[in-house]
Amino acid sequence: MQRAAALVRRGCYPRTLGPWGRGQSSAAAEASAVLKVRPERSRRDRILTLESMNPQVKAVEYAVRGPIVLKAGEIELELQRGIKKPFTEVIRANIGDAQAMGQQPITFLRQVMALCTYPNLLDSPSFPEDAKKRARRILQACGGNSLGSYSASQGVNCIREDVAAYITRRDGGVPADPDNIYLTTGASDGISTILKILVSGGGKSRTGVMIPIPQYPLYSAVISELDAIQVNYYLDEDNCWALNVNELRRAVREAKEHCDPKVLCIINPGNPTGQVQSRKCIEDVIHFAWEEKLFLLADEVYQDNVYSPDCRFHSFKKVLYEMGPEYSSNVELASFHSTSKGYMGECGYRGGYMEVINLHPEIKGQLVKLLSVRLCPPVSGQAAMDIVVNPPVPGEESFEQFSREKESVLGNLARKAKLTEDLFNQVPGIHCNPLQGAMYAFPRIFIPAKAMEAAQAHKMAPDMFYCMKLLEETGICVVPGSGFGQREGTYHFRMTILPPVEKLKTVLQKVKDFHIKFLEKYA
């Protein structure tokens, strides 16, 4: 009978002739009888439901790819189906994806990556010798001379050596040890890993993680996932998003009532706020971390993106070292860099590194163990990171072209930063602080009371309502400030400055026109 039922399910019926010469299936008849007798089974409950899933994962939010971006995707599909809109394309200004916005890759980086990926090209006269030299060095350090092999969990040794040499050059001779370098899947992977090893305790002894507000939502997402305690400290919007140590003291003092503040996260240059911290500010932060026994995380992925002539990037590692051995031998610091930002814009390679100093030797072993669980970061991403830290130097044949392309990208970004600031500040009801660095504007927007009532009726935060209307009426996708955090009663949105200049001008004009109409509608 089981065989008969299986035959029915497969549609295979042994045929016999009936009494009138018509075909009939004896197996089908038998199976039908069996299935009528067998009680129909109800579908069992799913093991994994919203109620049974990990509550920490359910608590995770990531605004940069949140509801507004999902809506943008729906609108794009509607445009493809020919549904008429007041615009012809969706402009995704929500994320810092340079090449998706039209930025051209750096030639030298792609040449070395091509050689590493397809080594037969090493015999081609079309590639410069300095690119071939770097490709050979990377491949010789890979198992089987191939990017397709696993690397050590901490990363390819020669690439970690190049990262250490880069840090030493960047910091004016401050030494860096390759053994303190960990190659990562973008900077995000390193940040998540370090936080994972830092979080412990329960109740009032649960680890508190101090993050800036506004912040990059990776931090709040990882904190939620790890069930740690988020400790907010607010940047000073009225003072160009400066970090004030007195605000850090307030945050720590209040946090100690319900958790154990153990980690201080700094984003410099800032995302989404674009501020560049002064050396004095960094010294104050390091002294505060030393005083309060906090582990410092320095997110420095925008270190090449400094536009204001009055600002300069200072690494936490360099300032820490120059403050003397009392600090440099005691303050635990993890700093992060990536291939995704800067002038490179190589987001898809997912290359990055972290340098961790003053780590307890036993914890170092635990960190390597944790990293070994994911085997290794993508070796192609490691190779891309190597080219970032080991670019052409004067005297090599690719140096002039590389320098020209790098300066072109950063020069364009600087012009677009100033353009964005100036045009936003011409719009009534919008105020934008100077974009000193990074690649975003984070303007403050005035939202009338009637618009807030409409947002409440739609069960949205006021700035989410604003951004959704902006998307639906102009096709421009930006991220509401509530996704990054902001002081109560203030509203913002984050917009990348990455589109080409002419398209950026169009975007800014559309935002201006929309904002004026929005104020009139809800006046």
PDB file of C-alpha atoms in Angstrom, residues 18-177:
ATOM      1  CA  GLY A  18     -11.400  -2.231 -17.686  1.00  0.00           C
ATOM      2  CA  PRO A  19     -14.481  -4.277 -18.674  1.00  0.00           C
ATOM      3  CA  TRP A  20     -15.374  -1.765 -21.442  1.00  0.00           C
ATOM      4  CA  GLY A  21     -11.863  -1.533 -22.771  1.00  0.00           C
ATOM      5  CA  ARG A  22     -11.085   1.752 -20.948  1.00  0.00           C
ATOM      6  CA  GLY A  23      -7.768   2.045 -19.057  1.00  0.00           C
ATOM      7  CA  GLN A  24      -7.856   2.097 -15.290  1.00  0.00           C
ATOM      8  CA  SER A  25      -5.178   2.034 -12.614  1.00  0.00           C
ATOM      9  CA  SER A  26      -5.382  -0.677 -10.013  1.00  0.00           C
ATOM     10  CA  ALA A  27      -2.553   0.951  -8.026  1.00  0.00           C
ATOM     11  CA  ALA A  28      -4.359   4.284  -8.034  1.00  0.00           C
ATOM     12  CA  ALA A  29      -7.541   2.687  -6.798  1.00  0.00           C
ATOM     13  CA  GLU A  30      -5.677   0.910  -4.028  1.00  0.00           C
ATOM     14  CA  ALA A  31      -3.854   4.079  -3.039  1.00  0.00           C
ATOM     15  CA  SER A  32      -7.058   6.118  -2.999  1.00  0.00           C
ATOM     16  CA  ALA A  33      -8.645   3.642  -0.632  1.00  0.00           C
ATOM     17  CA  VAL A  34      -5.637   3.778   1.657  1.00  0.00           C
ATOM     18  CA  LEU A  35      -5.541   7.591   1.666  1.00  0.00           C
ATOM     19  CA  LYS A  36      -9.277   7.776   2.497  1.00  0.00           C
ATOM     20  CA  VAL A  37      -8.777   5.559   5.537  1.00  0.00           C
ATOM     21  CA  ARG A  38      -5.641   7.433   6.753  1.00  0.00           C
ATOM     22  CA  PRO A  39      -6.560  10.507   8.830  1.00  0.00           C
ATOM     23  CA  GLU A  40      -5.370  13.765   7.234  1.00  0.00           C
ATOM     24  CA  ARG A  41      -2.379  15.112   9.091  1.00  0.00           C
ATOM     25  CA  SER A  42      -2.402  18.741  10.179  1.00  0.00           C
ATOM     26  CA  ARG A  43       0.762  20.774   9.538  1.00  0.00           C
ATOM     27  CA  ARG A  44       2.823  20.802  12.720  1.00  0.00           C
ATOM     28  CA  ASP A  45       3.868  24.065  14.371  1.00  0.00           C
ATOM     29  CA  ARG A  46       7.107  25.581  13.198  1.00  0.00           C
ATOM     30  CA  ILE A  47      10.064  25.197  15.558  1.00  0.00           C
ATOM     31  CA  LEU A  48      11.384  28.660  14.693  1.00  0.00           C
ATOM     32  CA  THR A  49       8.878  31.489  15.118  1.00  0.00           C
ATOM     33  CA  LEU A  50       9.060  35.134  16.161  1.00  0.00           C
ATOM     34  CA  GLU A  51       8.153  33.979  19.667  1.00  0.00           C
ATOM     35  CA  SER A  52      10.793  31.232  19.849  1.00  0.00           C
ATOM     36  CA  MET A  53      13.672  32.927  18.008  1.00  0.00           C
ATOM     37  CA  ASN A  54      16.673  34.464  19.735  1.00  0.00           C
ATOM     38  CA  PRO A  55      15.269  37.671  21.283  1.00  0.00           C
ATOM     39  CA  GLN A  56      18.621  39.431  20.935  1.00  0.00           C
ATOM     40  CA  VAL A  57      18.530  38.958  17.156  1.00  0.00           C
ATOM     41  CA  LYS A  58      14.946  40.223  17.052  1.00  0.00           C
ATOM     42  CA  ALA A  59      16.058  43.355  18.901  1.00  0.00           C
ATOM     43  CA  VAL A  60      18.701  44.154  16.267  1.00  0.00           C
ATOM     44  CA  GLU A  61      17.975  47.144  14.033  1.00  0.00           C
ATOM     45  CA  TYR A  62      20.115  48.482  11.189  1.00  0.00           C
ATOM     46  CA  ALA A  63      18.649  51.686   9.806  1.00  0.00           C
ATOM     47  CA  VAL A  64      21.054  52.011   6.871  1.00  0.00           C
ATOM     48  CA  ARG A  65      19.270  49.036   5.284  1.00  0.00           C
ATOM     49  CA  GLY A  66      15.977  49.432   7.116  1.00  0.00           C
ATOM     50  CA  PRO A  67      12.335  50.075   6.104  1.00  0.00           C
ATOM     51  CA  ILE A  68      13.119  53.114   3.967  1.00  0.00           C
ATOM     52  CA  VAL A  69      15.507  51.059   1.827  1.00  0.00           C
ATOM     53  CA  LEU A  70      12.976  48.235   1.465  1.00  0.00           C
ATOM     54  CA  LYS A  71      10.460  50.809   0.245  1.00  0.00           C
ATOM     55  CA  ALA A  72      13.039  52.131  -2.232  1.00  0.00           C
ATOM     56  CA  GLY A  73      13.392  48.601  -3.623  1.00  0.00           C
ATOM     57  CA  GLU A  74       9.617  48.321  -4.054  1.00  0.00           C
ATOM     58  CA  ILE A  75       9.506  51.629  -5.935  1.00  0.00           C
ATOM     59  CA  GLU A  76      12.347  50.516  -8.222  1.00  0.00           C
ATOM     60  CA  LEU A  77      10.357  47.393  -9.136  1.00  0.00           C
ATOM     61  CA  GLU A  78       7.290  49.532  -9.856  1.00  0.00           C
ATOM     62  CA  LEU A  79       9.330  51.775 -12.151  1.00  0.00           C
ATOM     63  CA  GLN A  80      10.607  48.691 -13.991  1.00  0.00           C
ATOM     64  CA  ARG A  81       7.001  47.561 -14.505  1.00  0.00           C
ATOM     65  CA  GLY A  82       6.189  50.923 -16.087  1.00  0.00           C
ATOM     66  CA  ILE A  83       4.208  52.393 -13.197  1.00  0.00           C
ATOM     67  CA  LYS A  84       4.365  56.177 -13.485  1.00  0.00           C
ATOM     68  CA  LYS A  85       6.066  58.189 -10.734  1.00  0.00           C
ATOM     69  CA  PRO A  86       7.020  61.864 -10.413  1.00  0.00           C
ATOM     70  CA  PHE A  87      10.625  60.708 -11.076  1.00  0.00           C
ATOM     71  CA  THR A  88      12.386  58.232 -13.336  1.00  0.00           C
ATOM     72  CA  GLU A  89      14.892  56.662 -10.934  1.00  0.00           C
ATOM     73  CA  VAL A  90      15.536  55.985  -7.261  1.00  0.00           C
ATOM     74  CA  ILE A  91      18.727  57.664  -6.060  1.00  0.00           C
ATOM     75  CA  ARG A  92      20.131  55.614  -3.193  1.00  0.00           C
ATOM     76  CA  ALA A  93      21.831  58.252  -1.078  1.00  0.00           C
ATOM     77  CA  ASN A  94      21.400  56.099   2.014  1.00  0.00           C
ATOM     78  CA  ILE A  95      24.707  54.254   2.076  1.00  0.00           C
ATOM     79  CA  GLY A  96      28.400  55.003   1.585  1.00  0.00           C
ATOM     80  CA  ASP A  97      28.871  52.730  -1.431  1.00  0.00           C
ATOM     81  CA  ALA A  98      31.172  54.829  -3.611  1.00  0.00           C
ATOM     82  CA  GLN A  99      31.391  52.655  -6.710  1.00  0.00           C
ATOM     83  CA  ALA A 100      27.640  52.056  -6.773  1.00  0.00           C
ATOM     84  CA  MET A 101      27.395  55.843  -7.054  1.00  0.00           C
ATOM     85  CA  GLY A 102      29.734  55.939 -10.044  1.00  0.00           C
ATOM     86  CA  GLN A 103      33.186  56.360  -8.492  1.00  0.00           C
ATOM     87  CA  GLN A 104      35.792  54.635 -10.657  1.00  0.00           C
ATOM     88  CA  PRO A 105      38.100  52.038  -9.033  1.00  0.00           C
ATOM     89  CA  ILE A 106      41.737  52.935  -8.465  1.00  0.00           C
ATOM     90  CA  THR A 107      43.597  51.422 -11.437  1.00  0.00           C
ATOM     91  CA  PHE A 108      46.601  50.096  -9.498  1.00  0.00           C
ATOM     92  CA  LEU A 109      44.443  48.328  -6.937  1.00  0.00           C
ATOM     93  CA  ARG A 110      42.440  46.564  -9.632  1.00  0.00           C
ATOM     94  CA  GLN A 111      45.585  45.664 -11.577  1.00  0.00           C
ATOM     95  CA  VAL A 112      47.101  43.883  -8.571  1.00  0.00           C
ATOM     96  CA  MET A 113      43.782  42.186  -7.808  1.00  0.00           C
ATOM     97  CA  ALA A 114      43.491  40.990 -11.412  1.00  0.00           C
ATOM     98  CA  LEU A 115      47.019  39.551 -11.266  1.00  0.00           C
ATOM     99  CA  CYS A 116      46.328  37.837  -7.935  1.00  0.00           C
ATOM    100  CA  THR A 117      43.051  36.411  -9.188  1.00  0.00           C
ATOM    101  CA  TYR A 118      44.392  35.196 -12.548  1.00  0.00           C
ATOM    102  CA  PRO A 119      48.165  34.704 -12.175  1.00  0.00           C
ATOM    103  CA  ASN A 120      48.589  33.861 -15.886  1.00  0.00           C
ATOM    104  CA  LEU A 121      48.403  37.637 -16.413  1.00  0.00           C
ATOM    105  CA  LEU A 122      51.776  37.984 -14.711  1.00  0.00           C
ATOM    106  CA  ASP A 123      53.307  37.239 -18.130  1.00  0.00           C
ATOM    107  CA  SER A 124      51.309  39.996 -19.814  1.00  0.00           C
ATOM    108  CA  PRO A 125      53.142  43.176 -20.866  1.00  0.00           C
ATOM    109  CA  SER A 126      49.918  45.113 -20.222  1.00  0.00           C
ATOM    110  CA  PHE A 127      50.569  45.240 -16.463  1.00  0.00           C
ATOM    111  CA  PRO A 128      53.214  47.407 -14.765  1.00  0.00           C
ATOM    112  CA  GLU A 129      56.087  45.741 -12.950  1.00  0.00           C
ATOM    113  CA  ASP A 130      55.261  47.333  -9.561  1.00  0.00           C
ATOM    114  CA  ALA A 131      51.793  45.738  -9.719  1.00  0.00           C
ATOM    115  CA  LYS A 132      53.322  42.378 -10.650  1.00  0.00           C
ATOM    116  CA  LYS A 133      55.835  42.643  -7.797  1.00  0.00           C
ATOM    117  CA  ARG A 134      53.064  43.098  -5.234  1.00  0.00           C
ATOM    118  CA  ALA A 135      50.920  40.340  -6.729  1.00  0.00           C
ATOM    119  CA  ARG A 136      53.809  37.867  -6.636  1.00  0.00           C
ATOM    120  CA  ARG A 137      54.543  38.713  -2.999  1.00  0.00           C
ATOM    121  CA  ILE A 138      50.916  38.187  -1.992  1.00  0.00           C
ATOM    122  CA  LEU A 139      50.568  34.933  -3.950  1.00  0.00           C
ATOM    123  CA  GLN A 140      53.817  33.503  -2.581  1.00  0.00           C
ATOM    124  CA  ALA A 141      52.398  33.957   0.931  1.00  0.00           C
ATOM    125  CA  CYS A 142      49.179  32.077   0.035  1.00  0.00           C
ATOM    126  CA  GLY A 143      48.793  28.323   0.232  1.00  0.00           C
ATOM    127  CA  GLY A 144      49.360  26.845  -3.229  1.00  0.00           C
ATOM    128  CA  ASN A 145      50.161  30.366  -4.482  1.00  0.00           C
ATOM    129  CA  SER A 146      46.413  30.945  -4.770  1.00  0.00           C
ATOM    130  CA  LEU A 147      43.883  33.411  -3.350  1.00  0.00           C
ATOM    131  CA  GLY A 148      41.499  30.467  -3.259  1.00  0.00           C
ATOM    132  CA  SER A 149      43.268  28.877  -0.287  1.00  0.00           C
ATOM    133  CA  TYR A 150      42.549  29.528   3.379  1.00  0.00           C
ATOM    134  CA  SER A 151      44.933  31.801   5.242  1.00  0.00           C
ATOM    135  CA  ALA A 152      45.936  31.822   8.892  1.00  0.00           C
ATOM    136  CA  SER A 153      42.991  32.964  11.043  1.00  0.00           C
ATOM    137  CA  GLN A 154      44.787  36.196  11.900  1.00  0.00           C
ATOM    138  CA  GLY A 155      45.448  36.825   8.204  1.00  0.00           C
ATOM    139  CA  VAL A 156      48.242  36.363   5.640  1.00  0.00           C
ATOM    140  CA  ASN A 157      51.543  37.065   7.404  1.00  0.00           C
ATOM    141  CA  CYS A 158      53.114  39.340   4.788  1.00  0.00           C
ATOM    142  CA  ILE A 159      49.925  41.438   4.605  1.00  0.00           C
ATOM    143  CA  ARG A 160      49.952  41.919   8.375  1.00  0.00           C
ATOM    144  CA  GLU A 161      53.587  43.003   8.045  1.00  0.00           C
ATOM    145  CA  ASP A 162      52.561  45.557   5.399  1.00  0.00           C
ATOM    146  CA  VAL A 163      49.747  46.856   7.623  1.00  0.00           C
ATOM    147  CA  ALA A 164      52.185  47.308  10.509  1.00  0.00           C
ATOM    148  CA  ALA A 165      54.626  49.162   8.227  1.00  0.00           C
ATOM    149  CA  TYR A 166      51.785  51.402   7.002  1.00  0.00           C
ATOM    150  CA  ILE A 167      50.744  52.286  10.566  1.00  0.00           C
ATOM    151  CA  THR A 168      54.368  53.107  11.455  1.00  0.00           C
ATOM    152  CA  ARG A 169      54.660  55.435   8.422  1.00  0.00           C
ATOM    153  CA  ARG A 170      51.270  57.034   9.079  1.00  0.00           C
ATOM    154  CA  ASP A 171      52.115  57.694  12.722  1.00  0.00           C
ATOM    155  CA  GLY A 172      55.524  59.236  12.097  1.00  0.00           C
ATOM    156  CA  GLY A 173      57.608  56.296  13.275  1.00  0.00           C
ATOM    157  CA  VAL A 174      55.460  55.032  16.161  1.00  0.00           C
ATOM    158  CA  PRO A 175      56.183  51.283  16.021  1.00  0.00           C
ATOM    159  CA  ALA A 176      53.509  48.740  15.116  1.00  0.00           C
ATOM    160  CA  ASP A 177      53.875  44.995  15.684  1.00  0.00           C
TER     161      ASP A 177
END
